[in-house]
XYZ file of N, CA and C in Angstrom:
720
model
N -196.147 -81.204 -88.641
C -195.578 -82.598 -87.073
C -194.970 -82.345 -86.327
N -193.507 -81.832 -87.330
C -192.314 -81.627 -85.941
C -192.230 -80.261 -85.002
N -193.146 -79.485 -85.705
C -193.654 -78.035 -84.881
C -194.429 -78.586 -83.624
N -195.266 -79.516 -84.105
C -196.283 -80.064 -82.991
C -195.681 -80.670 -81.707
N -194.434 -81.518 -82.468
C -194.240 -82.608 -81.371
C -193.297 -81.468 -80.565
N -192.294 -80.516 -80.848
C -191.828 -79.531 -80.291
C -192.577 -78.490 -79.138
N -193.754 -78.371 -79.777
C -194.423 -77.714 -78.773
C -194.808 -78.613 -77.510
N -195.248 -79.585 -78.036
C -195.651 -80.518 -76.607
C -194.737 -80.633 -75.573
N -193.288 -81.142 -76.378
C -192.218 -81.554 -75.571
C -191.592 -80.102 -74.706
N -191.900 -78.842 -75.068
C -191.938 -77.530 -74.466
C -192.954 -77.663 -73.265
N -194.009 -77.872 -73.715
C -195.386 -77.802 -72.581
C -195.145 -78.986 -71.640
N -194.497 -80.290 -71.548
C -194.274 -81.268 -71.203
C -192.935 -80.622 -70.085
N -192.084 -79.882 -70.718
C -190.946 -79.622 -69.876
C -191.473 -78.460 -68.757
N -192.299 -77.579 -69.276
C -192.963 -76.501 -68.269
C -193.445 -77.425 -67.138
N -194.257 -78.150 -67.540
C -195.290 -78.705 -66.789
C -194.300 -79.367 -65.764
N -193.320 -80.059 -66.108
C -192.397 -80.722 -65.233
C -191.708 -79.912 -64.093
N -191.586 -78.767 -64.514
C -191.053 -77.542 -64.047
C -191.890 -77.009 -63.214
N -192.835 -77.070 -63.160
C -193.809 -76.305 -62.599
C -193.753 -77.581 -61.579
N -194.146 -78.654 -61.743
C -194.512 -79.556 -60.386
C -193.491 -79.779 -59.742
N -192.077 -79.479 -60.196
C -190.935 -79.468 -59.030
C -190.953 -78.466 -58.359
N -191.197 -77.031 -58.814
C -191.902 -75.614 -58.087
C -192.612 -76.064 -57.036
N -193.730 -76.719 -57.442
C -194.576 -76.862 -56.524
C -194.346 -77.740 -55.355
N -193.662 -79.134 -55.356
C -192.799 -79.726 -54.480
C -192.229 -79.070 -54.063
N -191.131 -78.311 -54.420
C -190.357 -77.618 -53.712
C -190.822 -76.821 -52.808
N -191.919 -76.131 -53.182
C -192.755 -74.859 -52.230
C -193.092 -75.803 -50.929
N -193.788 -77.091 -51.205
C -194.611 -77.815 -50.687
C -193.674 -78.214 -49.529
N -192.225 -78.428 -49.821
C -191.720 -78.999 -48.796
C -190.354 -77.783 -47.936
N -190.713 -76.734 -48.569
C -190.056 -75.620 -47.788
C -191.141 -75.095 -46.415
N -192.435 -75.352 -47.008
C -193.529 -75.057 -46.331
C -193.694 -76.101 -44.900
N -193.117 -77.307 -45.059
C -193.470 -78.498 -44.294
C -192.857 -77.737 -43.096
N -193.569 -78.067 -41.848
C -193.304 -77.423 -40.629
C -192.283 -78.448 -39.876
N -191.769 -77.892 -38.854
C -190.656 -78.417 -38.153
C -191.083 -79.771 -37.318
N -192.585 -79.772 -36.874
C -192.847 -80.878 -36.448
C -193.107 -81.923 -37.820
N -193.855 -81.538 -39.057
C -193.830 -82.666 -40.026
C -192.370 -83.492 -40.132
N -191.368 -82.752 -40.334
C -189.961 -83.078 -40.547
C -189.674 -84.138 -39.634
N -189.861 -83.595 -38.458
C -189.414 -84.422 -36.978
C -190.139 -85.872 -37.480
N -191.481 -85.436 -37.511
C -192.055 -86.968 -37.091
C -191.713 -87.957 -38.740
N -191.753 -87.273 -39.599
C -191.000 -88.072 -41.199
C -189.862 -88.547 -40.773
N -188.859 -88.024 -40.118
C -187.167 -88.324 -39.902
C -187.606 -89.438 -38.485
N -187.976 -89.286 -37.671
C -188.489 -90.137 -36.113
C -187.236 -89.755 -35.366
N -187.308 -88.420 -35.157
C -185.919 -88.152 -34.195
C -186.353 -86.604 -34.263
N -186.220 -86.060 -32.943
C -186.503 -84.887 -33.028
C -184.635 -84.322 -32.424
N -184.033 -83.331 -32.583
C -182.581 -83.064 -32.642
C -182.611 -81.752 -31.744
N -182.426 -81.653 -30.277
C -182.715 -80.549 -29.608
C -181.653 -80.009 -29.068
N -181.438 -78.430 -29.559
C -180.250 -78.013 -29.245
C -180.611 -77.282 -27.822
N -179.875 -77.366 -27.177
C -179.754 -76.418 -25.531
C -178.315 -76.307 -25.061
N -178.309 -75.502 -24.069
C -176.903 -74.856 -23.492
C -177.150 -75.369 -22.046
N -176.071 -76.070 -21.601
C -175.781 -76.367 -19.787
C -176.488 -74.746 -19.046
N -177.257 -75.371 -18.034
C -177.658 -74.091 -16.987
C -178.286 -74.973 -16.246
N -177.449 -74.709 -14.910
C -177.418 -75.410 -13.549
C -178.786 -74.455 -12.868
N -179.750 -75.164 -12.534
C -180.179 -76.642 -12.689
C -181.340 -76.822 -13.599
N -181.110 -75.954 -14.789
C -182.516 -76.439 -15.612
C -181.891 -77.318 -16.811
N -180.690 -77.702 -17.275
C -179.824 -78.880 -18.192
C -178.542 -78.717 -17.699
N -178.037 -80.143 -17.130
C -176.807 -80.128 -16.617
C -176.335 -81.674 -16.234
N -175.094 -81.972 -16.451
C -174.689 -83.500 -16.259
C -174.207 -84.094 -15.389
N -175.324 -85.227 -14.642
C -174.917 -85.896 -13.554
C -173.648 -86.674 -13.473
N -173.035 -87.049 -12.489
C -171.865 -87.869 -12.499
C -171.913 -88.719 -13.113
N -172.637 -89.318 -14.240
C -172.306 -90.324 -14.938
C -172.461 -89.581 -16.532
N -172.394 -88.441 -16.539
C -171.974 -87.839 -17.892
C -173.725 -87.475 -18.466
N -174.509 -87.774 -18.309
C -176.083 -88.269 -18.848
C -176.003 -86.445 -18.612
N -177.185 -85.755 -19.307
C -177.823 -84.934 -19.195
C -179.244 -84.783 -18.228
N -179.405 -83.763 -17.150
C -180.792 -83.996 -16.500
C -181.260 -82.791 -16.753
N -182.138 -82.411 -15.578
C -182.817 -81.380 -15.799
C -184.505 -80.998 -15.924
N -184.928 -79.814 -15.934
C -186.019 -79.710 -16.155
C -185.934 -79.323 -17.591
N -185.282 -79.069 -18.415
C -185.208 -78.494 -19.877
C -184.911 -80.008 -20.459
N -184.527 -80.451 -19.827
C -183.937 -81.889 -20.599
C -185.311 -82.768 -20.732
N -186.263 -82.898 -19.184
C -187.314 -83.722 -19.469
C -188.105 -83.121 -20.332
N -188.445 -81.495 -20.175
C -189.661 -80.920 -21.068
C -189.197 -81.583 -22.720
N -187.834 -81.651 -22.953
C -187.184 -82.079 -24.300
C -187.925 -83.707 -24.161
N -187.268 -84.492 -23.605
C -187.825 -85.887 -23.952
C -189.501 -86.192 -23.972
N -190.285 -85.332 -22.774
C -191.712 -85.265 -23.080
C -192.165 -85.029 -23.941
N -191.481 -83.980 -24.831
C -192.315 -83.786 -26.184
C -192.127 -84.774 -27.440
N -190.778 -85.256 -27.269
C -190.168 -86.002 -28.172
C -191.364 -87.633 -28.103
N -191.532 -88.036 -26.705
C -192.500 -89.027 -26.767
C -194.185 -88.743 -27.012
N -194.353 -87.311 -26.901
C -195.970 -86.965 -27.118
C -195.802 -87.196 -28.866
N -194.735 -86.955 -29.844
C -194.574 -86.935 -30.909
C -194.443 -88.330 -31.575
N -194.100 -89.195 -30.788
C -193.328 -90.626 -30.800
C -192.247 -90.832 -31.722
N -191.356 -89.793 -31.166
C -189.948 -90.019 -31.913
C -188.810 -89.992 -31.223
N -187.577 -90.612 -31.777
C -186.435 -90.394 -30.641
C -185.934 -89.055 -30.446
N -185.285 -88.827 -29.323
C -184.484 -87.237 -29.210
C -183.012 -87.632 -29.503
N -182.428 -86.952 -29.651
C -181.171 -86.155 -30.050
C -180.894 -85.359 -29.364
N -179.762 -85.266 -28.288
C -179.718 -84.114 -27.483
C -178.426 -83.318 -28.029
N -178.387 -82.077 -28.600
C -177.091 -81.216 -29.166
C -176.540 -80.260 -28.123
N -175.664 -80.545 -27.266
C -175.314 -79.383 -26.287
C -174.642 -78.270 -27.154
N -175.306 -77.402 -27.068
C -174.194 -76.112 -27.874
C -174.021 -74.746 -26.805
N -173.183 -74.014 -27.171
C -172.891 -72.895 -26.458
C -174.023 -72.057 -26.720
N -174.381 -71.193 -25.718
C -175.568 -70.569 -25.778
C -175.630 -69.196 -26.745
N -174.347 -68.776 -26.653
C -174.180 -67.460 -27.888
C -174.255 -67.905 -29.047
N -174.027 -68.980 -29.381
C -174.218 -69.457 -30.874
C -175.263 -70.482 -31.163
N -176.401 -70.328 -30.313
C -177.466 -71.351 -30.484
C -178.736 -70.947 -31.299
N -178.443 -69.843 -32.022
C -179.250 -69.411 -33.097
C -179.085 -69.642 -34.364
N -177.724 -69.108 -34.220
C -176.767 -69.440 -35.511
C -177.178 -71.130 -35.723
N -176.799 -71.895 -34.864
C -177.041 -73.443 -35.145
C -177.789 -73.901 -35.550
N -179.256 -73.454 -34.844
C -180.268 -73.677 -35.479
C -180.417 -73.310 -36.851
N -180.091 -72.029 -37.220
C -180.453 -72.167 -38.576
C -179.376 -72.662 -39.791
N -178.441 -73.212 -39.252
C -177.377 -73.569 -40.070
C -177.906 -74.882 -39.591
N -179.100 -75.411 -39.273
C -179.677 -76.757 -39.246
C -179.070 -77.680 -38.576
N -178.301 -77.588 -37.062
C -177.620 -78.175 -36.395
C -178.307 -79.179 -35.622
N -179.956 -78.758 -35.528
C -180.771 -79.148 -34.652
C -182.335 -78.831 -35.081
N -183.081 -79.351 -34.803
C -184.517 -79.161 -35.129
C -185.178 -77.703 -34.353
N -184.711 -78.133 -33.350
C -185.544 -76.951 -32.137
C -184.615 -76.927 -31.034
N -185.054 -75.274 -30.293
C -184.479 -74.941 -29.530
C -185.121 -75.129 -27.762
N -184.555 -75.785 -27.236
C -185.188 -76.151 -25.341
C -184.224 -75.780 -24.803
N -184.094 -74.622 -24.358
C -183.282 -73.898 -23.924
C -183.277 -72.593 -22.950
N -183.901 -72.511 -22.467
C -184.110 -70.879 -21.476
C -183.931 -69.972 -22.695
N -184.624 -70.039 -23.702
C -184.274 -68.866 -24.766
C -185.626 -68.008 -24.660
N -185.084 -66.848 -24.570
C -186.429 -65.657 -24.587
C -186.291 -65.113 -26.104
N -187.588 -64.516 -26.117
C -187.713 -63.900 -27.702
C -187.119 -62.144 -27.700
N -186.466 -61.996 -28.638
C -186.071 -60.332 -28.673
C -186.249 -60.178 -30.349
N -186.802 -58.792 -30.592
C -186.864 -58.897 -31.876
C -186.277 -58.947 -32.808
N -184.318 -59.554 -32.721
C -183.906 -59.951 -33.508
C -183.757 -61.160 -33.610
N -184.134 -62.311 -32.457
C -184.320 -63.455 -32.660
C -185.685 -63.605 -33.807
N -187.001 -62.784 -33.140
C -187.803 -63.091 -34.125
C -188.126 -62.948 -35.322
N -186.850 -62.335 -35.910
C -186.837 -62.061 -37.584
C -186.548 -63.680 -37.868
N -185.673 -64.634 -37.140
C -184.765 -65.151 -37.424
C -185.634 -66.893 -37.687
N -186.328 -66.532 -36.574
C -186.789 -67.990 -36.577
C -188.473 -67.819 -35.860
N -188.977 -68.905 -35.558
C -190.360 -69.109 -35.140
C -190.198 -69.706 -33.935
N -191.495 -68.880 -32.739
C -191.129 -69.372 -31.162
C -192.658 -69.523 -31.075
N -192.845 -70.537 -29.806
C -194.011 -70.989 -29.182
C -194.075 -70.311 -28.300
N -195.541 -70.438 -27.457
C -195.895 -69.433 -26.663
C -195.111 -69.811 -25.585
N -194.956 -69.266 -24.263
C -193.788 -69.374 -23.237
C -194.233 -70.577 -22.458
N -193.077 -71.425 -22.370
C -193.508 -72.825 -21.413
C -193.023 -72.495 -20.117
N -192.337 -71.564 -19.415
C -191.395 -71.223 -18.387
C -191.269 -69.668 -18.688
N -190.711 -69.823 -16.977
C -190.005 -68.039 -17.031
C -189.253 -68.600 -15.775
N -188.491 -67.257 -15.835
C -187.690 -67.233 -14.080
C -187.359 -65.637 -14.003
N -187.118 -65.200 -12.814
C -186.846 -63.707 -12.701
C -185.311 -63.667 -12.779
N -184.669 -62.113 -13.171
C -183.498 -62.326 -13.513
C -182.892 -61.494 -12.341
N -181.737 -62.190 -11.535
C -181.455 -61.718 -10.202
C -179.915 -61.289 -10.028
N -179.467 -61.178 -8.859
C -177.887 -60.645 -8.950
C -177.364 -61.144 -7.590
N -175.973 -61.558 -8.029
C -175.384 -62.054 -7.263
C -173.919 -61.448 -6.970
N -173.567 -60.380 -6.102
C -172.538 -59.679 -5.667
C -171.227 -60.236 -4.731
N -170.094 -59.345 -4.949
C -169.114 -59.384 -4.019
C -169.117 -58.765 -3.089
N -169.361 -59.318 -1.550
C -169.289 -58.776 -0.532
C -168.053 -57.269 -0.352
N -167.216 -58.015 -0.829
C -165.924 -57.010 -0.395
C -165.785 -55.920 -1.505
N -166.131 -56.271 -2.870
C -165.670 -55.449 -3.701
C -166.969 -54.279 -3.870
N -168.515 -54.805 -3.316
C -169.209 -54.102 -3.592
C -169.811 -53.144 -2.029
N -168.383 -53.116 -1.186
C -169.235 -52.513 0.103
C -169.529 -51.259 -0.234
N -170.379 -50.665 0.824
C -170.610 -49.075 0.463
C -171.908 -48.787 -0.701
N -171.940 -49.933 -1.942
C -173.031 -49.603 -2.960
C -173.882 -49.917 -2.925
N -175.070 -49.022 -3.644
C -176.073 -49.313 -3.251
C -177.021 -50.137 -4.444
N -177.546 -51.161 -4.529
C -177.992 -51.715 -5.989
C -179.360 -51.153 -6.219
N -179.956 -50.642 -7.401
C -178.812 -50.548 -8.845
C -178.423 -49.425 -8.920
N -178.641 -48.401 -7.886
C -178.371 -46.862 -8.291
C -176.894 -46.815 -8.262
N -176.185 -47.446 -7.731
C -174.591 -47.152 -7.646
C -173.867 -47.933 -8.849
N -174.547 -48.615 -9.587
C -174.003 -49.580 -10.819
C -174.039 -49.257 -11.987
N -174.417 -48.256 -11.981
C -174.040 -47.743 -13.505
C -173.235 -46.427 -13.701
N -172.009 -47.103 -13.753
C -170.719 -46.383 -13.655
C -169.512 -47.300 -14.354
N -168.560 -46.568 -15.073
C -167.544 -47.545 -15.931
C -166.628 -48.161 -15.102
N -166.584 -48.116 -13.708
C -165.522 -48.809 -12.855
C -166.520 -49.662 -12.644
N -167.496 -50.144 -12.797
C -168.586 -50.942 -12.348
C -168.380 -51.920 -13.449
N -167.998 -53.658 -13.105
C -167.565 -54.769 -13.622
C -168.927 -55.515 -13.636
N -169.731 -55.739 -14.791
C -170.849 -56.409 -14.177
C -170.663 -58.115 -15.050
N -170.520 -59.197 -14.750
C -170.650 -60.311 -15.006
C -171.808 -61.174 -15.558
N -171.873 -61.603 -17.091
C -172.807 -62.429 -17.544
C -172.788 -63.503 -18.534
N -173.641 -64.467 -18.958
C -173.466 -65.155 -19.823
C -173.573 -64.236 -21.503
N -172.828 -64.465 -22.310
C -172.926 -63.867 -23.117
C -174.097 -64.731 -24.174
N -174.825 -63.578 -24.784
C -176.162 -64.125 -25.780
C -177.212 -64.216 -25.105
N -177.451 -63.991 -23.681
C -178.745 -64.433 -22.522
C -179.448 -62.974 -22.562
N -180.566 -63.396 -21.795
C -181.208 -62.360 -21.333
C -180.363 -61.364 -20.407
N -180.026 -61.940 -19.324
C -179.431 -61.098 -18.402
C -178.085 -60.134 -19.057
N -177.839 -60.972 -20.262
C -176.847 -59.679 -20.707
C -177.558 -58.339 -21.573
N -178.735 -58.846 -22.111
C -179.299 -57.754 -22.979
C -179.793 -56.587 -21.742
N -180.148 -56.977 -20.090
C -181.267 -56.366 -19.406
C -179.915 -55.724 -18.733
N -178.556 -56.248 -18.850
C -177.190 -54.955 -18.371
C -177.122 -54.310 -18.722
N -177.212 -54.534 -20.120
C -176.984 -53.081 -21.325
C -177.776 -52.034 -21.393
N -178.995 -52.633 -20.707
C -179.961 -51.510 -20.878
C -180.130 -50.798 -19.293
N -179.998 -51.480 -18.385
C -179.790 -50.968 -17.147
C -178.683 -50.183 -16.643
N -177.316 -50.703 -17.062
C -176.423 -50.051 -16.642
C -175.366 -49.921 -18.224
N -175.780 -48.998 -18.948
C -175.132 -48.741 -20.013
C -173.881 -48.139 -20.077
N -173.546 -47.788 -18.852
C -172.298 -47.297 -18.678
C -171.229 -47.993 -17.694
N -171.780 -49.183 -17.260
C -170.889 -50.299 -16.734
C -169.907 -51.162 -17.497
N -168.978 -51.925 -16.908
C -168.331 -52.727 -18.071
C -168.711 -53.922 -18.109
N -168.930 -54.753 -18.822
C -169.901 -56.255 -19.069
C -168.629 -57.129 -18.951
N -168.656 -58.215 -18.746
C -167.588 -59.341 -18.735
C -168.115 -60.333 -19.248
N -168.153 -60.936 -20.371
C -168.995 -61.865 -20.874
C -168.028 -63.221 -20.768
N -169.115 -64.447 -20.728
C -168.710 -65.612 -20.365
C -169.608 -66.337 -21.269
N -168.702 -67.871 -21.659
C -169.962 -68.729 -22.315
C -170.809 -69.860 -21.472
N -170.365 -69.890 -20.104
C -171.085 -70.175 -19.264
C -171.092 -69.419 -17.749
N -171.970 -69.935 -16.924
C -172.364 -69.330 -15.471
C -171.021 -69.349 -14.712
N -170.751 -70.545 -14.946
C -169.438 -70.751 -13.717
C -168.510 -70.042 -13.669
N -167.851 -70.160 -14.927
C -166.552 -68.972 -14.945
C -166.958 -67.409 -14.573
N -168.388 -67.120 -14.851
C -168.960 -66.032 -14.509
C -169.101 -65.504 -13.102
N -169.755 -66.866 -12.570
C -169.436 -66.390 -10.935
C -168.161 -66.389 -9.990
N -167.214 -67.376 -10.676
C -165.906 -67.538 -10.132
C -164.995 -66.287 -10.255
N -165.712 -65.441 -11.233
C -165.241 -63.920 -11.788
C -165.599 -63.113 -10.426
N -166.763 -63.560 -10.221
C -167.451 -62.345 -8.769
C -166.181 -62.930 -7.496
N -166.480 -64.091 -7.439
C -165.868 -64.667 -6.147
C -163.987 -64.144 -5.851
N -163.736 -64.158 -7.299
C -162.132 -63.613 -7.172
C -162.086 -62.231 -7.197
N -163.146 -61.791 -7.349
C -163.193 -60.046 -6.988
C -162.815 -59.363 -8.216
N -162.748 -60.209 -9.482
C -162.745 -59.275 -10.909
C -163.528 -58.711 -11.293
N -164.973 -59.163 -10.924
C -166.094 -58.656 -11.258
C -166.952 -58.162 -9.961
N -167.851 -57.155 -9.969
C -168.700 -56.632 -8.684
C -170.125 -57.621 -8.663
N -170.602 -57.649 -9.870
C -171.732 -58.358 -9.446
C -172.345 -59.604 -10.993
N -172.836 -60.740 -11.050
C -173.147 -61.262 -11.985
C -174.787 -61.336 -11.642
N -175.160 -60.851 -13.238
C -176.661 -61.226 -13.534
C -176.909 -62.403 -14.046
N -178.092 -63.012 -13.322
C -178.262 -64.630 -14.093
C -179.856 -64.744 -13.741
N -180.340 -65.852 -14.094
C -181.874 -66.119 -13.983
C -181.456 -66.938 -12.837
N -182.459 -67.116 -12.084
C -183.065 -67.538 -10.558
C -183.037 -68.786 -11.254
N -182.580 -69.943 -10.289
C -182.429 -69.646 -8.591
C -181.012 -69.722 -8.433
N -179.935 -69.176 -9.973
C -178.578 -69.367 -9.687
C -178.083 -68.501 -8.450
N -178.319 -67.026 -8.510
C -177.642 -66.679 -7.670
C -177.911 -66.786 -6.586
N -178.863 -67.344 -6.190
C -179.302 -67.923 -4.794
C -178.708 -68.949 -4.327
N -178.455 -69.652 -5.510
C -177.857 -71.087 -4.986
C -176.244 -70.859 -4.908
N -175.695 -69.833 -5.385
C -174.401 -69.659 -5.423
C -173.822 -69.097 -4.236
N -174.959 -68.120 -3.771
C -174.764 -67.641 -2.605
C -174.798 -68.208 -1.269
N -175.812 -68.953 -1.326
C -175.458 -70.393 0.077
C -174.241 -71.241 -0.126
N -173.864 -71.669 -1.517
C -172.513 -72.145 -1.427
C -171.035 -71.263 -0.993
N -171.441 -70.003 -1.623
C -170.131 -68.995 -0.676
C -170.692 -67.711 0.027
N -171.292 -68.288 1.214
C -171.844 -67.373 2.360
C -170.954 -65.778 2.611
N -169.488 -66.381 2.704
C -168.685 -65.609 2.901
C -168.045 -64.280 2.242
N -168.601 -64.915 0.774
C -168.021 -64.015 -0.306
C -168.998 -63.213 -0.909
N -170.271 -64.017 -1.298
C -171.103 -63.489 -2.224
C -172.494 -62.894 -1.308
N -173.001 -62.321 -1.572
C -174.312 -62.169 -1.252
C -175.630 -61.805 -2.282
N -176.469 -62.336 -2.127
C -177.831 -62.250 -2.958
C -179.012 -61.016 -3.085
N -178.674 -60.131 -4.275
C -179.661 -59.262 -4.076
C -180.846 -59.741 -4.110
N -181.803 -59.418 -3.049
C -183.252 -60.413 -2.625
C -184.224 -59.656 -4.069
N -184.409 -58.432 -4.395
C -185.003 -57.839 -5.045
C -184.809 -58.087 -6.547
N -185.646 -58.379 -7.826
C -185.069 -58.544 -8.974
C -185.059 -57.439 -9.668
N -183.785 -57.436 -10.193
C -183.653 -55.738 -10.943
C -184.133 -55.813 -12.311
N -184.827 -56.836 -13.056
C -185.733 -56.610 -14.350
C -187.006 -57.448 -14.280
N -187.687 -57.810 -15.036
C -188.938 -58.547 -15.097
C -188.761 -59.774 -15.359
N -189.398 -60.737 -15.345
C -189.213 -62.176 -15.432
C -188.946 -62.430 -16.764
N -187.766 -63.147 -17.171
C -187.494 -63.821 -18.578
C -188.695 -65.017 -18.728
N -189.278 -64.808 -20.186
C -189.932 -65.513 -20.671
C -189.209 -66.558 -21.510
N -189.690 -68.017 -21.539
C -188.773 -69.088 -22.121
C -189.755 -69.709 -23.240
N -188.984 -70.029 -24.320
C -189.746 -70.070 -25.519
C -189.128 -71.702 -26.264
N -190.095 -72.409 -26.986
C -189.160 -73.119 -28.085
C -188.704 -72.291 -29.216
N -187.720 -72.606 -29.767
C -187.303 -71.826 -30.723
C -187.410 -72.852 -32.059
N -187.559 -72.515 -33.626
C -187.510 -73.322 -34.399
C -187.272 -72.629 -35.821
N -186.790 -73.094 -36.564
C -187.054 -72.668 -38.292
C -188.345 -72.367 -39.047
N -188.261 -71.468 -39.787
C -189.624 -71.670 -40.073
C -190.816 -71.845 -39.653
N -192.013 -72.521 -40.274
C -193.060 -72.993 -39.094
C -192.530 -74.021 -38.256
N -192.800 -73.758 -36.784
C -192.544 -74.623 -35.861
C -193.686 -75.463 -36.084
N -194.990 -75.249 -36.200
C -196.129 -76.252 -36.345
C -196.636 -76.454 -34.907
N -195.994 -75.666 -33.980
C -196.903 -75.066 -32.652
C -197.930 -74.338 -32.828
N -198.074 -73.052 -33.765
C -198.814 -72.164 -33.554
C -200.280 -72.385 -33.429
N -200.844 -73.756 -33.978
C -202.191 -73.632 -33.283
C -202.435 -74.113 -31.992
N -201.191 -74.164 -31.277
C -201.664 -74.157 -29.384
C -201.643 -72.741 -29.080
N -201.265 -71.817 -29.439
C -201.299 -70.351 -29.315
C -202.497 -70.304 -28.825
N -202.630 -69.866 -27.446
C -204.099 -69.094 -26.787
C -203.804 -67.628 -26.841
């Protein structure tokens, strides 16, 4: 009888462990949308990028991507929490569960694709250049820019930085956490050019016409932007 009871208890323990494992697996397979709807709030990681996401005079975040995030939260019937994050660390912050989704001019690279899940593109922008008139006098773009004495300002971790390394492997890259100091570096004559997504190069040239000029031709293909999430996003059924 004691042996039978012992066997019964062992079986019960094994069954309990199996149920815990199944529950744990089900939780791990829960999509980002499932978790957001359950929690009632969608935490959105993004990085300031004029004019897509920026602060107004009252300190409120506005712009196209902020509107996209708010509309997505509304469609899901949840509240929204905006989490400003430096772009260079935005993917590690996602993996550290600082927020649920990235909506912030994020393109897909092989390295990022190994770490997260991405939707179909929701927008795109061409990669363009703004240059110092004085510092680049006599230089032909892009032919004369792949030299060690050429300094290119870019935002760290972004598609323009990836493109700059590919197109100008011999040039010197200066990395910045944001576009504003990168532009100032060109204005001050410390960098020859800056690569960035449109329309920023055109806007900065209009504001500083005596110092800067805008390369009309795009140096690379358009960057496509995706939502990024950990594990299953729940958006895969939307792929066309």
